[in-house]
Each structure stands twice: as structure tokens, then as C-alpha cells.
Amino acid sequence: MPTSPAPEKPVACQHDEARHLLAVGAGLDGALRLLISQFSVLQTRSQLLLTVATLALTITGFSGPRIAAAGDFQRLALAAGLALVLGSMLLILGGSLRIRWVTQFRRPEGGDDAALLAQIVCYRDRKTRLFFIEVCLLLAGLTAYVAAIIGYFLVGKL
């Protein structure tokens, strides 16, 4: 029998945002629609990151051996880039692309609509922080890739 996910633990600013969402959305339905659209933005951007990471891995498959053969720096930069991009991909797949449906959230015992929304806002904020880490890892990996390629061009052999 499946168990319910652990409840989120919202902080004061998330409770404030939940009350604001209720006002802006003119009730729970509108507030949920706003949050769902925010989750869609995270989903779309995460898919974009995954696409960029896949392109980087594809480039490595085709030209990686030639770049790595150019020297120690190129080899190390390429390996670091590969590790960082793969780390980013794993976080994307297990983090921001991981699904928890809005309908899985439950109003806390004795809580109101704002308490329910605060849990969802807390979850959204956690996914957003994870997305930032994924972006940073991917950018670091791509930077290492570019450094390897620049090193390859500067060496000019092969």
C-alpha cells in the first residue's frame, strides 16, 4: 500500500506567500492554478538543461578522444566537465524532474487553505533551490568543456 509523502515544513515567508496566493488567485482554485503554472516553468527549464547536458555528452562522444589526446590539461578539463555535466543530469532526473502531484498534498490537521498552499510553496521553493544547483553544476561542466576545447585549439596538433 503506497504511503503519503512526508509533509513539507513551511516557514513564515511561505505562509505569507500562501495567503497572498489565496488573495491573488481569488481562492484555492486560482492559487493552485498559479502554483501549477510555476511548476510547469520549472519542468520546462529542467528539460532544457537536460537537453543541453545531452548535447555536451554527444560532443564528448564524437570529439572527446581527440581533445583528450591533445594533452593533460585538455584531458583533465574534459573529464571534469563530463563529471559535472553527469552530476547535473543525475540531479535533474532525480530532483527537479521528479514528480510529486499537487493532489498528494494534504491540509494539515486543523489547517486551512493557506496551510495547504504553504506546504506546496515550500515544495516549490525546494525544487527551485535544487534547480539552481543543477544550473550551477551544468555551467561549471560546460565551462570545463570549453576550457578543454580552447586548450585543444591552442595546442593545434592532431
PDB file of C-alpha atoms in Angstrom:
ATOM      1  CA  MET A   1       0.000   0.000   0.000  1.00  0.00           C
ATOM      2  CA  PRO A   2       1.553   3.351  -1.041  1.00  0.00           C
ATOM      3  CA  THR A   3       2.248   5.814   1.714  1.00  0.00           C
ATOM      4  CA  SER A   4       1.738   9.549   1.545  1.00  0.00           C
ATOM      5  CA  PRO A   5       4.849  11.673   1.070  1.00  0.00           C
ATOM      6  CA  ALA A   6       6.164  13.358   4.192  1.00  0.00           C
ATOM      7  CA  PRO A   7       4.544  16.739   4.778  1.00  0.00           C
ATOM      8  CA  GLU A   8       6.585  19.826   3.992  1.00  0.00           C
ATOM      9  CA  LYS A   9       7.625  22.160   6.805  1.00  0.00           C
ATOM     10  CA  PRO A  10       6.921  25.698   5.590  1.00  0.00           C
ATOM     11  CA  VAL A  11       8.466  28.781   7.189  1.00  0.00           C
ATOM     12  CA  ALA A  12       6.805  32.143   7.881  1.00  0.00           C
ATOM     13  CA  CYS A  13       7.528  33.709   4.471  1.00  0.00           C
ATOM     14  CA  GLN A  14       5.957  30.695   2.755  1.00  0.00           C
ATOM     15  CA  HIS A  15       2.834  31.092   4.891  1.00  0.00           C
ATOM     16  CA  ASP A  16       2.757  34.773   3.872  1.00  0.00           C
ATOM     17  CA  GLU A  17       3.064  33.843   0.210  1.00  0.00           C
ATOM     18  CA  ALA A  18       0.299  31.255   0.602  1.00  0.00           C
ATOM     19  CA  ARG A  19      -2.062  33.913   1.961  1.00  0.00           C
ATOM     20  CA  HIS A  20      -1.032  36.232  -0.876  1.00  0.00           C
ATOM     21  CA  LEU A  21      -1.720  33.480  -3.432  1.00  0.00           C
ATOM     22  CA  LEU A  22      -5.195  32.995  -1.985  1.00  0.00           C
ATOM     23  CA  ALA A  23      -5.874  36.709  -2.424  1.00  0.00           C
ATOM     24  CA  VAL A  24      -4.365  36.985  -5.913  1.00  0.00           C
ATOM     25  CA  GLY A  25      -5.931  33.743  -7.113  1.00  0.00           C
ATOM     26  CA  ALA A  26      -9.323  34.642  -5.601  1.00  0.00           C
ATOM     27  CA  GLY A  27      -9.417  31.404  -3.631  1.00  0.00           C
ATOM     28  CA  LEU A  28      -7.855  27.969  -3.534  1.00  0.00           C
ATOM     29  CA  ASP A  29      -8.587  27.026  -7.163  1.00  0.00           C
ATOM     30  CA  GLY A  30      -6.920  30.128  -8.562  1.00  0.00           C
ATOM     31  CA  ALA A  31      -3.972  29.824  -6.185  1.00  0.00           C
ATOM     32  CA  LEU A  32      -3.438  26.193  -7.217  1.00  0.00           C
ATOM     33  CA  ARG A  33      -3.533  27.191 -10.889  1.00  0.00           C
ATOM     34  CA  LEU A  34      -0.812  29.781 -10.238  1.00  0.00           C
ATOM     35  CA  LEU A  35       1.368  27.230  -8.448  1.00  0.00           C
ATOM     36  CA  ILE A  36       0.819  24.609 -11.136  1.00  0.00           C
ATOM     37  CA  SER A  37       1.964  27.105 -13.781  1.00  0.00           C
ATOM     38  CA  GLN A  38       5.101  27.770 -11.706  1.00  0.00           C
ATOM     39  CA  PHE A  39       5.796  24.039 -11.542  1.00  0.00           C
ATOM     40  CA  SER A  40       5.408  23.926 -15.336  1.00  0.00           C
ATOM     41  CA  VAL A  41       8.093  26.604 -15.692  1.00  0.00           C
ATOM     42  CA  LEU A  42      10.476  24.559 -13.524  1.00  0.00           C
ATOM     43  CA  GLN A  43       9.670  21.426 -15.534  1.00  0.00           C
ATOM     44  CA  THR A  44      10.272  23.134 -18.875  1.00  0.00           C
ATOM     45  CA  ARG A  45      13.535  24.713 -17.775  1.00  0.00           C
ATOM     46  CA  SER A  46      14.745  21.425 -16.327  1.00  0.00           C
ATOM     47  CA  GLN A  47      14.045  19.726 -19.643  1.00  0.00           C
ATOM     48  CA  LEU A  48      16.082  22.440 -21.370  1.00  0.00           C
ATOM     49  CA  LEU A  49      19.007  21.779 -19.014  1.00  0.00           C
ATOM     50  CA  LEU A  50      18.751  18.072 -19.753  1.00  0.00           C
ATOM     51  CA  THR A  51      18.854  18.800 -23.491  1.00  0.00           C
ATOM     52  CA  VAL A  52      21.956  20.984 -23.138  1.00  0.00           C
ATOM     53  CA  ALA A  53      23.650  18.322 -20.999  1.00  0.00           C
ATOM     54  CA  THR A  54      22.811  15.655 -23.583  1.00  0.00           C
ATOM     55  CA  LEU A  55      24.364  17.786 -26.327  1.00  0.00           C
ATOM     56  CA  ALA A  56      27.532  18.149 -24.265  1.00  0.00           C
ATOM     57  CA  LEU A  57      27.737  14.389 -23.814  1.00  0.00           C
ATOM     58  CA  THR A  58      27.162  13.838 -27.532  1.00  0.00           C
ATOM     59  CA  ILE A  59      30.006  16.211 -28.388  1.00  0.00           C
ATOM     60  CA  THR A  60      32.233  14.310 -25.969  1.00  0.00           C
ATOM     61  CA  GLY A  61      31.392  11.047 -27.691  1.00  0.00           C
ATOM     62  CA  PHE A  62      32.423  12.353 -31.092  1.00  0.00           C
ATOM     63  CA  SER A  63      35.357  14.656 -30.400  1.00  0.00           C
ATOM     64  CA  GLY A  64      36.278  13.832 -26.802  1.00  0.00           C
ATOM     65  CA  PRO A  65      39.046  11.344 -27.613  1.00  0.00           C
ATOM     66  CA  ARG A  66      40.793  13.817 -29.941  1.00  0.00           C
ATOM     67  CA  ILE A  67      40.525  16.634 -27.405  1.00  0.00           C
ATOM     68  CA  ALA A  68      41.764  14.409 -24.567  1.00  0.00           C
ATOM     69  CA  ALA A  69      44.725  13.252 -26.664  1.00  0.00           C
ATOM     70  CA  ALA A  70      45.925  16.855 -27.018  1.00  0.00           C
ATOM     71  CA  GLY A  71      47.395  16.954 -23.517  1.00  0.00           C
ATOM     72  CA  ASP A  72      46.969  16.582 -19.780  1.00  0.00           C
ATOM     73  CA  PHE A  73      45.083  19.851 -19.303  1.00  0.00           C
ATOM     74  CA  GLN A  74      42.589  19.006 -22.038  1.00  0.00           C
ATOM     75  CA  ARG A  75      42.115  15.504 -20.664  1.00  0.00           C
ATOM     76  CA  LEU A  76      41.550  16.740 -17.088  1.00  0.00           C
ATOM     77  CA  ALA A  77      39.250  19.571 -18.169  1.00  0.00           C
ATOM     78  CA  LEU A  78      37.223  17.201 -20.322  1.00  0.00           C
ATOM     79  CA  ALA A  79      36.971  14.643 -17.507  1.00  0.00           C
ATOM     80  CA  ALA A  80      35.931  17.339 -15.017  1.00  0.00           C
ATOM     81  CA  GLY A  81      33.370  18.680 -17.474  1.00  0.00           C
ATOM     82  CA  LEU A  82      31.992  15.208 -18.055  1.00  0.00           C
ATOM     83  CA  ALA A  83      31.711  14.519 -14.314  1.00  0.00           C
ATOM     84  CA  LEU A  84      29.995  17.848 -13.612  1.00  0.00           C
ATOM     85  CA  VAL A  85      27.558  17.510 -16.516  1.00  0.00           C
ATOM     86  CA  LEU A  86      26.697  13.945 -15.489  1.00  0.00           C
ATOM     87  CA  GLY A  87      26.216  15.111 -11.903  1.00  0.00           C
ATOM     88  CA  SER A  88      23.890  17.812 -13.135  1.00  0.00           C
ATOM     89  CA  MET A  89      21.931  15.298 -15.204  1.00  0.00           C
ATOM     90  CA  LEU A  90      21.521  12.962 -12.240  1.00  0.00           C
ATOM     91  CA  LEU A  91      20.276  15.824 -10.085  1.00  0.00           C
ATOM     92  CA  ILE A  92      17.890  16.963 -12.818  1.00  0.00           C
ATOM     93  CA  LEU A  93      16.432  13.477 -13.242  1.00  0.00           C
ATOM     94  CA  GLY A  94      16.185  12.776  -9.519  1.00  0.00           C
ATOM     95  CA  GLY A  95      15.428  16.310  -8.423  1.00  0.00           C
ATOM     96  CA  SER A  96      13.621  18.955 -10.407  1.00  0.00           C
ATOM     97  CA  LEU A  97      12.079  16.456 -12.850  1.00  0.00           C
ATOM     98  CA  ARG A  98      10.902  14.216 -10.023  1.00  0.00           C
ATOM     99  CA  ILE A  99       7.129  14.332  -9.777  1.00  0.00           C
ATOM    100  CA  ARG A 100       5.038  14.957  -6.732  1.00  0.00           C
ATOM    101  CA  TRP A 101       1.487  15.776  -7.708  1.00  0.00           C
ATOM    102  CA  VAL A 102      -0.211  18.785  -6.158  1.00  0.00           C
ATOM    103  CA  THR A 103      -3.084  16.461  -5.238  1.00  0.00           C
ATOM    104  CA  GLN A 104      -0.728  14.498  -2.964  1.00  0.00           C
ATOM    105  CA  PHE A 105      -0.511  17.416  -0.558  1.00  0.00           C
ATOM    106  CA  ARG A 106      -2.924  17.321   2.351  1.00  0.00           C
ATOM    107  CA  ARG A 107      -4.216  20.090   4.525  1.00  0.00           C
ATOM    108  CA  PRO A 108      -2.506  19.782   7.933  1.00  0.00           C
ATOM    109  CA  GLU A 109      -4.663  18.726  10.874  1.00  0.00           C
ATOM    110  CA  GLY A 110      -6.682  21.790  11.844  1.00  0.00           C
ATOM    111  CA  GLY A 111      -5.145  23.783   8.971  1.00  0.00           C
ATOM    112  CA  ASP A 112      -6.861  25.946   6.397  1.00  0.00           C
ATOM    113  CA  ASP A 113      -6.339  26.542   2.665  1.00  0.00           C
ATOM    114  CA  ALA A 114      -3.360  28.800   3.409  1.00  0.00           C
ATOM    115  CA  ALA A 115      -1.674  25.991   5.378  1.00  0.00           C
ATOM    116  CA  LEU A 116      -2.145  23.627   2.438  1.00  0.00           C
ATOM    117  CA  LEU A 117      -0.754  26.184  -0.001  1.00  0.00           C
ATOM    118  CA  ALA A 118       2.196  26.888   2.310  1.00  0.00           C
ATOM    119  CA  GLN A 119       3.215  23.228   2.024  1.00  0.00           C
ATOM    120  CA  ILE A 120       3.066  23.401  -1.765  1.00  0.00           C
ATOM    121  CA  VAL A 121       5.033  26.684  -1.779  1.00  0.00           C
ATOM    122  CA  CYS A 122       7.650  25.047   0.458  1.00  0.00           C
ATOM    123  CA  TYR A 123       7.959  22.161  -2.021  1.00  0.00           C
ATOM    124  CA  ARG A 124       8.190  24.590  -4.961  1.00  0.00           C
ATOM    125  CA  ASP A 125      10.913  26.573  -3.200  1.00  0.00           C
ATOM    126  CA  ARG A 126      12.888  23.392  -2.510  1.00  0.00           C
ATOM    127  CA  LYS A 127      12.645  22.397  -6.184  1.00  0.00           C
ATOM    128  CA  THR A 128      13.721  25.906  -7.196  1.00  0.00           C
ATOM    129  CA  ARG A 129      16.824  25.727  -4.972  1.00  0.00           C
ATOM    130  CA  LEU A 130      17.648  22.326  -6.445  1.00  0.00           C
ATOM    131  CA  PHE A 131      17.204  23.751  -9.954  1.00  0.00           C
ATOM    132  CA  PHE A 132      19.748  26.471  -9.125  1.00  0.00           C
ATOM    133  CA  ILE A 133      22.276  23.823  -8.039  1.00  0.00           C
ATOM    134  CA  GLU A 134      21.615  21.892 -11.263  1.00  0.00           C
ATOM    135  CA  VAL A 135      22.247  25.035 -13.324  1.00  0.00           C
ATOM    136  CA  CYS A 136      25.486  25.751 -11.441  1.00  0.00           C
ATOM    137  CA  LEU A 137      26.765  22.199 -11.960  1.00  0.00           C
ATOM    138  CA  LEU A 138      25.896  22.287 -15.642  1.00  0.00           C
ATOM    139  CA  LEU A 139      27.544  25.691 -16.132  1.00  0.00           C
ATOM    140  CA  ALA A 140      30.686  24.516 -14.333  1.00  0.00           C
ATOM    141  CA  GLY A 141      30.740  21.405 -16.516  1.00  0.00           C
ATOM    142  CA  LEU A 142      30.263  23.389 -19.707  1.00  0.00           C
ATOM    143  CA  THR A 143      32.993  25.799 -18.614  1.00  0.00           C
ATOM    144  CA  ALA A 144      35.382  22.880 -18.179  1.00  0.00           C
ATOM    145  CA  TYR A 145      34.363  21.558 -21.615  1.00  0.00           C
ATOM    146  CA  VAL A 146      35.029  24.925 -23.228  1.00  0.00           C
ATOM    147  CA  ALA A 147      38.394  25.161 -21.443  1.00  0.00           C
ATOM    148  CA  ALA A 148      39.314  21.749 -22.854  1.00  0.00           C
ATOM    149  CA  ILE A 149      38.290  22.808 -26.353  1.00  0.00           C
ATOM    150  CA  ILE A 150      40.206  26.091 -26.116  1.00  0.00           C
ATOM    151  CA  GLY A 151      43.237  24.148 -24.899  1.00  0.00           C
ATOM    152  CA  TYR A 152      42.840  21.791 -27.842  1.00  0.00           C
ATOM    153  CA  PHE A 153      42.756  24.699 -30.293  1.00  0.00           C
ATOM    154  CA  LEU A 154      45.771  26.357 -28.667  1.00  0.00           C
ATOM    155  CA  VAL A 155      47.859  23.200 -28.842  1.00  0.00           C
ATOM    156  CA  GLY A 156      46.984  22.909 -32.517  1.00  0.00           C
ATOM    157  CA  LYS A 157      48.127  19.355 -33.062  1.00  0.00           C
ATOM    158  CA  LEU A 158      46.264  16.222 -34.117  1.00  0.00           C
TER     159      LEU A 158
END
